Amino acid sequence: MDTTWKLSWQRARNHEGVTRGARALVALAAVLAYGWWADWQAELMPVLLGVIASALTETDDSWRGRLRAQCLALACFGLMAGAVWAAVSWPWVLMGVMALLAFGITMLGALSERYRAIAFGSLILFIYAGLAAHSSRAGAGDAIPRMLAGAAWYGVVSVLWHAVLPRAPVRYRLAKLYAMLGEYLRLKALLLEPVRDVDLERRRMALALHNGRVVDALNATKESLISRMGRGTPPLWLQTAMHQYLAAQDVHERVSSSHEHYDLLAQSFFHSDVLYRCQRVLTLLGEQALKLSVAIEAQTVPQHWGVTARAIEDMQAAVAHLASQPQSVGAASLPAQSRALRSLQALADNLTALAGVFAGALALPAHTAEAAVDYALFDREPRSLRDAWARLRSHWQLQSPWLRHSLRLSLSLMVGFALMQATADPHGYWILLTIVFVSQPQYAATQTRLMERAKGTAMGLALGWAVIQLFPGELVQAALLVLGGAVFFGARHTRYTLATAAVTTLLLLSFHQMGAASGVISARLLDTVVGCVIAAVASWLVLPSWQSRHWPRLAAQVLQTQALYLREILAQYQGGKCDHLAYRLARRNAHNADAALSNSYSAMLKEPLHVRGNAEVVGNFLCLSHTQLNYLSALGAQRGGAAAQPMDEATRELAQSLLASLQQLALELERAQQSGRVRKTHSAPAVAQVLREWGTVPAAPSAHSLMAAQLQLVGKVFPQLQAQARQLVTTE
């Protein structure tokens, strides 16, 4: 029992939601305790609002990065507070200032997640300041300094927390990453099931969609690591975390590899149990990834019982048996038999190497090899003001989702403000708060958020009323108020309905503490509904950013990044395996583009039917592009050792033809983004011609024939991908 509680405690203290809630608990409790000690409970509300606004700007960062972000946030807060103080006496001037600031600061969020959080918190503080001012400059002059003080206090808590406990966010993101990889392995194992009439396309789509979540977890882990990498030698714990991240990248490349179409494997080995053995190894490796996730978060060593090793031995023995008796492969033609067996051997070797990656994930590499490991990471944050300005200028076009979102949000806030003034609603600023909280760049995300907001508000009002009736004591209510704030920040990113219920309860308790609870419940409910309606209508009618409009551009990015990935892989085959930054960046960009495509498709399925375009073509393109990336990943997984040898002329010709074809089709899709039609190209016939001239891949299971086979698979997928790309654009 003691061990179980210890493991639970270790996992809880590293959980991102728990640490966010704990920071809010400390900050809010200190504010309330000081207020009780100084006997100025009536002045607590502005300070609490400042704490909340500051906490909304927080992102995962080192203490130095958090200090810089906090200083920038306070500067933005000061700008917002000054704007409210200057314009609060003239409501319509205040509305114009709010719209301009909302547009400008939302556009700032296009730079990165850090700036998005600062922009969001600043806009929330602007509305809080207007709420506290009550159309009086004197009221604003009293409330705004307290808000800024509360924001600064939370900044102090946050910076100190990140300085004292820098490891927990990294462990949490690594653990989440390996949990995502475990699920990816499970989904991948389903493709190896050699049964008739299985819906492989549905399973491929599930795998492609989950791959987007894996890539998001990889990116989040990378940002967490890069924010803590200094100029000198990193500490041992950070080197270990970096090693685990690079191992996860290797796992992702290997598990996303495909060495042959699964229909051919199922047909060729239908009368053998070898695919079931491969599937069992994949399933066990998925369980191993989940154990590693728990071990990283709980700071323990995962327990293994040798089951995976024995499963690998059985798999290799089954493959060797088939290789010694080629006539048992099946009734297919001899070239198909040879190709299927070669792919099966490559699959078995890849799974064996994958088990080795998991085995070394928890330990640092040997000192002799440590110098050869490239720990460099590519920082996507703006490097200078010129870089930041260039990024903002790239979004200064009506096709940009961020420009559309900024204009939509500004107009929604103006409508909400006008309605507040027309109805003389004393709590009308809650309409504006609802609009800011639920409005998202994507239509689907906005609809999901506003439903969660409405449900959470209703739950929070009921809970808050019950708490006030059951616990009339002020001290108990103050404690529950602090708890509500902690739950809000702990659940804000994962369970928004619960977070909204918690913050609504906090609001009711705060008003009750100030003796102003009369009419708050009905006003809060009505204003939330009004804000949700305004946001919903705006997401539908005001410059909606439908996903079908972005698909030519996203598809072009997929093809272009896959071409660059292939180029880096070919360089590795020429010069030898090296996981340097250029290779890892090309691989990551290819997977990022694939993830953007799958995330866009997921959002498209939640949009109205009449704006989806040809969703079937979109889904086909996604499956084909992900399959093509799988074949390229297999090339990347095979690099090194015997595979790193010069290519012959035929292989080089096919590789160059594929490169040119991918880049040409990407260019045409980019042009089609403007024209709406894609010009026919001869790139696919060129690839087909090379394949015909090349002939059948040699049957010998050499390293070169494995590489040639993968290039041939890519060459066979590309014409199908090109046909879907043409249909995708011409049907818009």
XYZ file of C-alpha atoms in Angstrom:
732
model
C 0.000 0.000 0.000
C 2.823 2.407 0.869
C 4.446 1.751 -2.498
C 1.171 2.443 -4.319
C 0.688 5.727 -2.497
C 4.287 6.702 -3.205
C 3.916 6.015 -6.923
C 0.631 7.943 -7.017
C 2.259 10.872 -5.272
C 5.233 10.856 -7.653
C 2.946 10.848 -10.676
C 0.688 13.555 -9.226
C 3.534 15.951 -8.417
C 4.778 15.707 -12.004
C 1.347 16.074 -13.613
C 0.997 19.378 -15.442
C -2.571 19.940 -14.310
C -1.682 19.305 -10.666
C 1.287 21.686 -10.732
C -0.760 24.427 -12.423
C -3.475 24.016 -9.821
C -0.935 23.996 -6.990
C 0.581 27.292 -8.154
C -2.860 28.878 -8.319
C -3.660 27.463 -4.878
C -0.545 29.036 -3.374
C -1.092 32.422 -5.032
C -4.815 32.694 -4.242
C -4.420 31.403 -0.680
C -1.703 33.967 0.030
C -3.875 36.786 -1.300
C -6.888 35.737 0.768
C -4.789 35.160 3.878
C -3.254 38.630 3.592
C -6.694 40.125 2.980
C -8.057 38.543 6.145
C -5.014 39.600 8.118
C -5.169 43.202 6.857
C -8.985 43.299 7.088
C -9.603 44.472 3.526
C -11.716 41.701 2.129
C -13.751 44.193 0.083
C -10.669 45.092 -1.964
C -9.715 41.484 -2.729
C -11.659 41.053 -5.985
C -9.342 43.163 -8.232
C -6.295 41.382 -6.807
C -7.846 37.967 -7.462
C -8.695 39.010 -11.016
C -5.099 40.097 -11.552
C -3.860 36.727 -10.312
C -6.211 34.936 -12.700
C -5.197 37.084 -15.697
C -1.510 36.519 -14.972
C -1.990 32.771 -14.581
C -3.684 32.663 -17.989
C -0.447 33.883 -19.601
C 1.596 30.999 -18.212
C 3.227 28.452 -20.521
C 5.766 25.721 -19.895
C 9.159 27.415 -19.624
C 12.348 27.696 -17.625
C 12.456 30.245 -14.826
C 14.453 32.637 -17.016
C 11.995 32.303 -19.866
C 9.099 32.650 -17.455
C 10.650 35.832 -16.026
C 11.008 37.365 -19.505
C 7.465 36.347 -20.418
C 6.128 37.748 -17.160
C 7.825 41.098 -17.739
C 6.333 41.243 -21.242
C 2.929 40.263 -19.871
C 3.062 42.997 -17.223
C 3.985 45.523 -19.912
C 0.962 44.422 -21.956
C -1.176 44.512 -18.813
C -0.020 48.062 -18.161
C -0.934 49.055 -21.714
C -4.375 47.507 -21.368
C -4.973 49.052 -17.962
C -3.897 52.476 -19.201
C -6.258 52.196 -22.163
C -9.176 51.371 -19.864
C -8.343 54.201 -17.471
C -8.100 56.715 -20.315
C -11.300 55.713 -22.132
C -13.614 54.381 -19.414
C -15.589 57.624 -19.188
C -16.530 57.400 -22.887
C -18.057 53.957 -23.485
C -18.059 54.114 -27.279
C -14.443 55.259 -27.319
C -13.665 52.362 -24.986
C -15.360 50.013 -27.452
C -13.175 51.245 -30.303
C -10.026 50.974 -28.205
C -11.011 47.459 -27.155
C -11.582 46.394 -30.763
C -8.224 47.793 -31.933
C -6.300 46.267 -29.043
C -8.089 42.929 -29.464
C -7.127 42.838 -33.132
C -3.492 43.808 -32.557
C -2.787 41.605 -29.599
C -4.554 38.585 -31.127
C -2.375 38.930 -34.221
C 0.611 38.861 -31.846
C -0.470 35.336 -30.925
C 0.495 34.151 -34.418
C 4.161 34.203 -33.329
C 4.085 31.257 -30.918
C 2.248 29.652 -28.011
C 3.996 31.952 -25.529
C 2.700 35.072 -27.265
C -0.756 33.569 -27.693
C -0.981 33.062 -23.938
C 0.220 36.605 -23.226
C -2.258 38.025 -25.735
C -5.117 36.025 -24.220
C -4.301 37.034 -20.649
C -3.908 40.690 -21.637
C -7.307 40.769 -23.300
C -8.874 39.133 -20.252
C -7.289 41.750 -17.992
C -8.658 44.533 -20.233
C -12.170 43.183 -19.705
C -11.567 42.665 -15.986
C -10.416 46.284 -15.704
C -13.544 47.487 -17.481
C -15.676 45.305 -15.214
C -14.018 46.724 -12.094
C -14.167 50.334 -13.293
C -17.988 50.476 -13.631
C -17.817 53.454 -16.025
C -15.865 55.530 -13.532
C -12.287 56.709 -13.923
C -11.972 56.871 -10.129
C -13.071 53.250 -9.870
C -10.563 52.298 -12.521
C -7.839 54.203 -10.673
C -8.545 52.181 -7.517
C -8.975 48.754 -9.118
C -6.265 48.736 -11.784
C -3.231 49.036 -9.447
C -4.577 46.144 -7.387
C -5.023 44.054 -10.530
C -1.456 44.754 -11.586
C -0.267 43.893 -8.084
C -2.114 40.569 -8.241
C -0.623 39.858 -11.659
C 2.874 40.646 -10.408
C 2.358 38.438 -7.338
C 1.408 35.443 -9.448
C 4.430 36.149 -11.626
C 6.669 35.898 -8.567
C 5.061 32.589 -7.546
C 5.404 31.207 -11.068
C 9.060 32.203 -11.537
C 10.067 30.801 -8.149
C 8.138 27.596 -8.799
C 9.867 27.021 -12.133
C 13.243 27.782 -10.555
C 12.782 25.352 -7.664
C 11.003 22.575 -9.593
C 12.269 22.641 -13.192
C 11.996 18.898 -13.874
C 8.296 18.153 -13.384
C 7.010 19.660 -16.686
C 9.688 17.827 -18.688
C 8.863 14.503 -17.033
C 5.149 15.023 -17.605
C 5.556 15.772 -21.307
C 7.935 12.860 -21.809
C 5.533 10.513 -20.030
C 2.644 11.750 -22.159
C 4.751 11.302 -25.297
C 5.540 7.664 -24.527
C 1.889 7.013 -23.668
C 0.944 8.388 -27.097
C 3.570 6.164 -28.701
C 2.153 3.159 -26.860
C -1.279 3.805 -28.366
C 0.318 4.339 -31.792
C 1.992 0.935 -31.511
C -1.318 -0.667 -30.617
C -3.039 0.874 -33.643
C -0.132 -0.138 -35.856
C -0.397 -3.737 -34.652
C -4.002 -3.880 -35.894
C -2.750 -3.463 -39.476
C -0.820 -6.736 -39.249
C -3.870 -8.873 -38.561
C -3.970 -11.405 -41.465
C -7.725 -11.890 -41.704
C -10.066 -11.604 -44.665
C -12.353 -8.617 -45.275
C -10.708 -6.429 -42.654
C -11.265 -2.691 -43.148
C -7.636 -1.650 -43.550
C -8.518 1.834 -44.795
C -10.443 2.634 -41.622
C -7.524 1.412 -39.528
C -5.095 3.433 -41.649
C -7.205 6.533 -41.095
C -7.263 5.961 -37.325
C -3.480 5.577 -37.407
C -3.023 8.750 -39.470
C -5.235 10.779 -37.131
C -3.463 9.489 -34.023
C -0.125 10.254 -35.641
C -1.121 13.915 -35.474
C -1.482 13.612 -31.698
C 1.896 11.875 -31.430
C 3.543 14.672 -33.412
C 1.889 17.296 -31.176
C 3.293 15.478 -28.126
C 6.749 15.369 -29.726
C 6.619 19.103 -30.409
C 5.432 19.921 -26.888
C 8.266 17.833 -25.408
C 10.809 19.517 -27.659
C 9.637 22.985 -26.595
C 9.835 21.963 -22.940
C 13.408 20.760 -23.433
C 14.608 23.638 -25.555
C 13.402 26.208 -23.033
C 15.701 24.638 -20.432
C 18.788 24.153 -22.592
C 21.444 26.676 -21.609
C 24.672 27.526 -23.361
C 26.854 25.282 -21.241
C 26.736 21.562 -20.612
C 23.207 20.635 -19.502
C 22.753 18.925 -16.125
C 22.565 15.147 -15.994
C 18.771 15.026 -15.598
C 18.342 17.187 -18.694
C 20.777 15.022 -20.681
C 18.737 11.979 -19.671
C 15.513 13.686 -20.716
C 17.081 14.707 -24.022
C 18.222 11.125 -24.604
C 14.683 9.882 -23.936
C 13.269 12.436 -26.363
C 15.682 11.419 -29.130
C 14.829 7.779 -28.416
C 11.149 8.653 -28.800
C 11.919 10.229 -32.175
C 13.704 7.033 -33.215
C 10.752 4.961 -31.991
C 8.353 7.159 -33.940
C 10.337 6.790 -37.156
C 10.581 3.029 -36.776
C 6.997 2.393 -35.776
C 5.659 4.640 -38.551
C 7.651 2.624 -41.106
C 5.908 0.402 -43.642
C 7.866 -2.111 -45.714
C 5.027 -3.378 -47.892
C 1.308 -3.019 -48.441
C -0.394 -5.005 -45.703
C -2.818 -6.665 -48.120
C 0.101 -8.345 -49.878
C 1.609 -9.503 -46.587
C -1.734 -10.906 -45.401
C -2.253 -12.724 -48.701
C 1.286 -14.091 -48.874
C 1.458 -15.320 -45.264
C -2.183 -16.246 -44.727
C -1.263 -19.865 -43.927
C 1.493 -18.933 -41.501
C 1.428 -17.496 -37.986
C 4.340 -15.151 -38.661
C 2.197 -11.995 -38.946
C 0.499 -12.843 -35.664
C 3.958 -13.110 -34.094
C 4.897 -9.709 -35.534
C 1.626 -8.309 -34.245
C 2.319 -9.718 -30.791
C 5.752 -8.086 -30.713
C 4.221 -4.739 -31.679
C 1.551 -5.094 -28.992
C 4.138 -5.970 -26.328
C 6.275 -3.010 -27.384
C 3.209 -0.802 -27.010
C 2.771 -2.088 -23.466
C 6.449 -1.431 -22.881
C 5.981 2.161 -24.020
C 3.151 2.579 -21.514
C 5.317 1.114 -18.727
C 8.085 3.510 -19.682
C 5.600 6.381 -19.542
C 4.607 5.450 -15.992
C 8.266 4.963 -14.991
C 9.281 8.413 -16.255
C 6.435 10.136 -14.427
C 6.843 8.132 -11.206
C 10.687 8.201 -11.336
C 10.960 4.432 -11.135
C 12.465 1.687 -13.288
C 9.953 -0.269 -15.413
C 9.725 -3.955 -14.646
C 10.256 -6.405 -17.505
C 9.820 -10.159 -17.381
C 11.520 -11.119 -20.633
C 8.236 -11.662 -22.501
C 9.151 -9.242 -25.301
C 12.569 -10.822 -25.807
C 11.049 -14.289 -26.106
C 8.400 -12.986 -28.513
C 11.142 -11.497 -30.704
C 13.051 -14.776 -30.693
C 9.902 -16.636 -31.779
C 9.227 -14.076 -34.495
C 12.762 -14.300 -35.875
C 12.593 -18.107 -35.824
C 9.314 -18.050 -37.777
C 10.799 -15.679 -40.362
C 13.919 -17.846 -40.681
C 11.747 -20.922 -41.193
C 9.864 -19.235 -44.019
C 13.115 -18.068 -45.596
C 14.444 -21.619 -45.593
C 11.269 -22.890 -47.285
C 10.274 -20.274 -49.892
C 7.743 -22.620 -51.456
C 5.592 -22.323 -48.300
C 5.033 -18.629 -48.770
C 1.902 -19.186 -50.804
C 0.467 -19.488 -54.235
C 1.566 -16.073 -55.434
C 4.078 -15.610 -58.222
C 7.750 -16.028 -57.447
C 8.613 -12.272 -57.664
C 5.721 -11.444 -55.325
C 6.841 -14.194 -52.925
C 10.373 -12.876 -52.913
C 9.213 -9.283 -52.389
C 6.868 -10.239 -49.534
C 9.552 -12.305 -47.785
C 12.108 -9.526 -48.119
C 9.626 -7.040 -46.634
C 8.825 -9.461 -43.811
C 12.518 -9.783 -42.954
C 12.879 -5.991 -42.959
C 9.828 -5.721 -40.679
C 11.269 -8.278 -38.246
C 14.650 -6.519 -38.189
C 12.933 -3.187 -37.579
C 10.911 -4.571 -34.666
C 14.054 -6.076 -33.157
C 15.850 -2.729 -33.417
C 12.782 -1.004 -31.962
C 12.998 -3.209 -28.872
C 16.649 -2.166 -28.539
C 15.662 1.510 -28.601
C 13.202 0.940 -25.758
C 15.842 -0.985 -23.793
C 18.246 1.972 -23.855
C 15.706 4.773 -23.436
C 16.109 5.159 -19.657
C 19.926 5.195 -19.628
C 22.338 7.762 -21.016
C 24.514 6.615 -23.936
C 28.013 5.456 -23.133
C 30.627 8.169 -22.640
C 32.507 6.972 -25.689
C 29.502 7.574 -27.886
C 28.181 10.624 -26.086
C 30.344 13.024 -28.057
C 28.847 11.750 -31.302
C 25.272 12.484 -30.186
C 23.904 15.759 -31.548
C 21.721 17.274 -28.830
C 20.960 20.428 -30.851
C 17.297 21.382 -31.190
C 15.723 23.828 -33.617
C 14.112 26.760 -31.802
C 11.012 27.971 -33.657
C 10.599 31.071 -31.487
C 11.284 34.450 -33.203
C 14.985 35.228 -32.943
C 14.720 39.015 -33.369
C 12.243 41.824 -33.867
C 12.849 41.600 -37.601
C 12.041 37.890 -37.548
C 8.878 38.527 -35.516
C 7.773 41.283 -37.885
C 8.397 39.069 -40.911
C 6.211 36.348 -39.396
C 3.428 38.817 -38.659
C 3.603 40.201 -42.195
C 3.212 36.694 -43.587
C -0.191 36.569 -41.875
C -1.264 39.947 -43.244
C -3.502 38.443 -45.919
C -7.149 37.541 -45.858
C -6.377 33.837 -46.347
C -4.550 33.742 -42.998
C -6.570 32.020 -40.232
C -5.022 34.353 -37.659
C -6.061 37.524 -39.496
C -9.569 36.157 -39.899
C -9.706 35.166 -36.232
C -8.481 38.604 -35.127
C -11.081 40.419 -37.239
C -13.826 38.011 -36.140
C -12.967 38.398 -32.450
C -12.814 42.199 -32.658
C -16.203 42.405 -34.375
C -17.739 39.952 -31.871
C -16.496 42.048 -28.962
C -17.936 45.203 -30.538
C -21.333 43.528 -30.920
C -21.183 42.290 -27.332
C -20.195 45.729 -26.031
C -22.971 47.444 -28.003
C -25.508 44.973 -26.615
C -24.197 45.578 -23.104
C -24.620 49.342 -23.502
C -28.047 49.033 -25.117
C -29.404 46.893 -22.266
C -27.511 48.770 -19.504
C -26.501 45.394 -18.102
C -24.313 45.964 -15.006
C -22.713 42.561 -15.527
C -22.458 42.882 -19.301
C -18.704 42.432 -19.287
C -19.392 38.723 -18.746
C -20.668 38.687 -22.334
C -17.256 39.903 -23.467
C -15.450 37.393 -21.262
C -17.499 34.544 -22.724
C -16.709 35.687 -26.271
C -12.975 35.802 -25.564
C -12.922 32.415 -23.833
C -14.913 30.492 -26.458
C -13.721 32.129 -29.706
C -11.109 29.994 -31.462
C -9.448 30.237 -34.902
C -11.270 27.086 -36.066
C -15.043 26.787 -36.375
C -15.075 23.281 -34.887
C -12.992 24.328 -31.870
C -15.298 27.313 -31.245
C -18.423 25.145 -31.304
C -16.869 22.619 -28.914
C -15.666 25.316 -26.528
C -18.950 27.214 -26.357
C -20.901 24.033 -25.561
C -18.442 23.215 -22.790
C -18.654 26.799 -21.523
C -22.445 26.745 -21.369
C -22.586 23.377 -19.579
C -19.815 24.329 -17.169
C -21.501 27.622 -16.298
C -24.809 25.930 -15.504
C -23.035 23.327 -13.354
C -20.979 25.985 -11.574
C -24.005 28.155 -10.777
C -25.851 25.194 -9.273
C -22.768 24.130 -7.302
C -22.043 27.667 -6.134
C -25.617 28.171 -4.912
C -25.460 24.860 -3.041
C -22.116 25.742 -1.431
C -23.425 29.122 -0.250
C -26.468 27.460 1.293
C -24.580 24.602 2.900
C -21.504 26.519 4.117
C -22.514 30.017 5.225
C -19.265 30.572 7.134
C -16.946 33.079 5.433
C -13.779 31.170 6.255
C -15.072 27.946 4.694
C -16.253 29.835 1.630
C -12.858 31.481 1.280
C -11.191 28.070 1.390
C -13.596 26.748 -1.258
C -12.935 29.846 -3.354
C -9.219 29.067 -3.377
C -9.951 25.440 -4.186
C -12.162 26.512 -7.091
C -9.335 28.594 -8.546
C -6.928 25.680 -8.249
C -9.355 23.322 -10.017
C -9.913 25.871 -12.775
C -6.243 26.170 -13.662
C -5.592 22.480 -13.168
C -8.366 21.384 -15.537
C -8.368 24.294 -18.001
C -6.417 22.499 -20.754
C -7.912 19.034 -20.396
C -11.452 19.259 -18.943
C -12.820 22.674 -19.821
C -16.358 21.970 -18.616
C -15.038 21.184 -15.137
C -12.764 24.226 -15.252
C -15.682 26.499 -16.179
C -17.800 25.061 -13.373
C -14.965 25.709 -10.907
C -14.366 29.315 -11.959
C -18.115 30.029 -11.928
C -18.295 28.718 -8.374
C -15.314 30.919 -7.498
C -17.135 33.924 -8.969
C -20.305 33.320 -6.967
C -18.351 32.890 -3.753
C -16.398 36.081 -4.426
C -19.556 38.139 -4.964
C -21.114 36.583 -1.865
C -18.050 37.510 0.181
C -18.465 41.127 -0.971
C -22.202 41.105 -0.193
C -23.208 41.580 -3.842
C -24.573 38.135 -4.727
C -28.125 39.290 -5.463
C -29.070 38.626 -9.080
C -25.646 37.252 -9.974
C -26.842 33.737 -10.864
C -29.417 34.795 -13.438
C -27.143 37.491 -14.880
C -24.216 35.107 -15.235
C -26.344 32.481 -16.959
C -27.974 34.954 -19.343
C -24.736 36.725 -20.242
C -22.992 33.408 -20.890
C -25.739 32.340 -23.277
C -25.623 35.692 -25.085
C -21.833 35.547 -25.414
C -21.981 31.984 -26.746
C -24.615 32.942 -29.327
C -22.556 35.897 -30.557
C -19.418 33.752 -30.848
C -21.320 30.972 -32.633
C -22.887 33.323 -35.179
C -19.551 35.046 -35.791
C -17.743 31.739 -36.365
C -20.384 30.891 -38.992
C -20.796 34.227 -40.787
C -17.731 36.421 -40.197
C -14.797 35.342 -42.368
C -15.117 31.644 -41.471
C -11.866 29.762 -41.953
C -13.236 26.542 -43.463
C -10.672 23.771 -43.613
C -11.361 22.922 -47.273
C -9.862 26.284 -48.260
C -6.530 25.430 -46.650
C -6.122 21.936 -48.042
C -4.178 22.767 -51.239
C -1.631 24.676 -49.149
C -1.415 21.966 -46.483
C -1.132 19.247 -49.127
C 1.668 21.192 -50.834
C 3.522 21.433 -47.508
C 3.209 17.671 -47.054
C 4.716 16.951 -50.468
C 7.477 19.534 -50.128
C 8.566 18.362 -46.668
C 8.493 14.715 -47.744
C 10.764 15.608 -50.668
C 13.237 17.276 -48.291
C 13.013 14.275 -45.951
C 13.795 11.942 -48.852
C 16.757 14.108 -49.809
C 18.199 13.887 -46.298
C 17.652 10.109 -46.243
C 19.521 9.699 -49.533
C 22.396 11.758 -48.135
C 22.521 9.399 -45.151
C 22.757 6.391 -47.446
C 25.680 8.051 -49.184
C 27.552 9.310 -46.121
C 26.440 6.976 -43.319
C 23.933 7.207 -40.486
C 24.096 10.343 -38.338
C 21.211 11.743 -36.313
C 22.339 15.344 -36.751
C 20.038 18.368 -36.567
C 19.509 18.682 -40.331
C 18.198 15.117 -40.615
C 16.029 15.330 -37.501
C 14.630 18.678 -38.652
C 13.714 17.311 -42.083
C 12.056 14.292 -40.451
C 10.194 16.444 -37.943
C 8.989 18.891 -40.622
C 7.610 16.002 -42.684
C 5.706 14.646 -39.681
C 4.556 18.144 -38.666
C 3.063 18.673 -42.115
C 1.390 15.260 -41.930
C -0.008 16.109 -38.493
C -1.316 19.474 -39.722
C -3.112 17.631 -42.520
C -4.682 15.068 -40.166
C -5.692 17.740 -37.620
C -7.279 19.771 -40.395
C -9.221 16.732 -41.579
C -10.473 16.069 -38.028
C -11.679 19.672 -37.797
C -13.276 19.440 -41.251
C -15.450 16.516 -40.168
C -17.003 18.762 -37.485
C -17.866 21.527 -39.948
C -21.206 21.878 -41.818
C -21.644 19.453 -44.690
C -21.980 22.101 -47.384
C -18.525 23.597 -46.684
C -16.503 20.392 -46.421
C -15.944 20.049 -50.155
C -15.190 16.526 -51.293
C -14.405 14.986 -47.912
C -13.897 11.554 -49.459
C -11.108 12.853 -51.703
C -9.572 14.659 -48.744
C -9.593 11.455 -46.699
C -8.052 9.486 -49.559
C -5.291 12.041 -49.965
C -4.558 11.942 -46.233
C -4.315 8.131 -46.193
C -2.100 8.054 -49.289
C 0.221 10.814 -48.084
C 0.546 9.120 -44.691
C 1.280 5.801 -46.419
C 3.947 7.491 -48.525
C 5.480 8.972 -45.387
C 5.467 5.486 -43.838
C 7.491 4.144 -46.771
C 9.949 7.030 -46.436
C 10.215 6.385 -42.694
C 11.157 2.781 -43.448
C 13.984 4.118 -45.612
C 15.086 6.270 -42.693
C 14.880 3.362 -40.256
C 17.093 1.202 -42.522
C 19.884 3.756 -42.938
C 23.225 2.921 -41.379
C 25.342 -0.204 -41.361
C 25.162 -2.328 -44.473
C 22.444 -0.120 -45.982
C 24.734 2.931 -46.125
C 26.390 2.201 -49.442
C 26.474 4.034 -52.778
C 23.372 3.649 -54.939
C 23.569 2.268 -58.424
C 22.488 4.379 -61.382
C 18.970 2.903 -61.640
C 18.202 3.501 -57.962
C 19.606 7.010 -58.121
C 17.506 7.781 -61.213
C 14.288 6.663 -59.503
C 15.133 8.633 -56.342
C 15.798 11.823 -58.300
C 12.621 11.339 -60.323
C 10.614 10.981 -57.108
C 12.212 14.093 -55.653
C 11.419 16.150 -58.727
C 7.863 14.813 -58.923
C 7.085 15.585 -55.278
C 8.428 19.116 -55.563
C 6.637 19.739 -58.878
C 3.267 18.626 -57.549
C 3.776 20.712 -54.395
C 4.461 23.780 -56.535
C 1.352 23.203 -58.609
C -0.818 22.811 -55.521
C 0.513 26.106 -54.168
C -0.421 27.789 -57.445
C -3.805 26.106 -57.358
C -4.480 27.720 -53.965
C -5.066 30.933 -55.903
C -6.466 29.695 -59.225
C -8.686 26.860 -57.949
C -7.464 24.407 -60.563
C -4.314 22.336 -60.867
C -2.454 22.226 -64.148
C -1.787 18.741 -65.429
C 1.766 17.583 -65.011
C 3.926 14.855 -66.473
C 5.660 14.019 -63.191
C 3.704 10.825 -62.559
C 4.286 9.427 -66.057
C 7.981 10.170 -65.530
C 8.005 8.088 -62.352
C 6.015 5.313 -64.036
C 8.432 5.315 -66.963
C 11.430 4.933 -64.644
C 9.706 2.050 -62.864
C 9.003 0.296 -66.146
C 12.573 0.747 -67.342
C 13.935 -0.336 -63.972
C 12.036 -3.604 -63.965
C 11.576 -5.891 -61.035
C 13.647 -5.288 -57.909
C 16.280 -7.999 -57.473
C 15.119 -10.785 -55.210
C 18.274 -11.056 -53.123
C 17.649 -9.740 -49.592
C 20.579 -7.318 -49.687
C 20.641 -3.866 -48.152
C 20.526 -2.284 -51.572
C 17.460 -4.277 -52.655
C 15.656 -3.194 -49.462
C 16.294 0.436 -50.332
C 15.251 -0.127 -53.936
C 12.051 -1.844 -52.821
C 11.065 1.099 -50.616
C 11.675 3.588 -53.418
C 9.554 1.436 -55.692
C 6.725 1.472 -53.134
C 6.899 5.276 -52.947
C 6.871 5.412 -56.735
C 3.705 3.320 -56.869
C 1.871 5.467 -54.304
C 2.760 8.801 -55.891
C 0.581 8.535 -59.050
C -2.444 7.742 -56.849
C -1.565 10.696 -54.631
C -1.270 12.953 -57.659
C -4.659 11.854 -58.986
C -6.272 12.675 -55.629
C -4.500 16.052 -55.569
C -5.928 16.940 -58.982
C -9.399 15.865 -57.938
C -9.025 17.719 -54.645
C -8.382 21.040 -56.353
C -10.690 20.750 -59.342
C -13.683 19.839 -57.154
C -13.334 22.900 -54.931
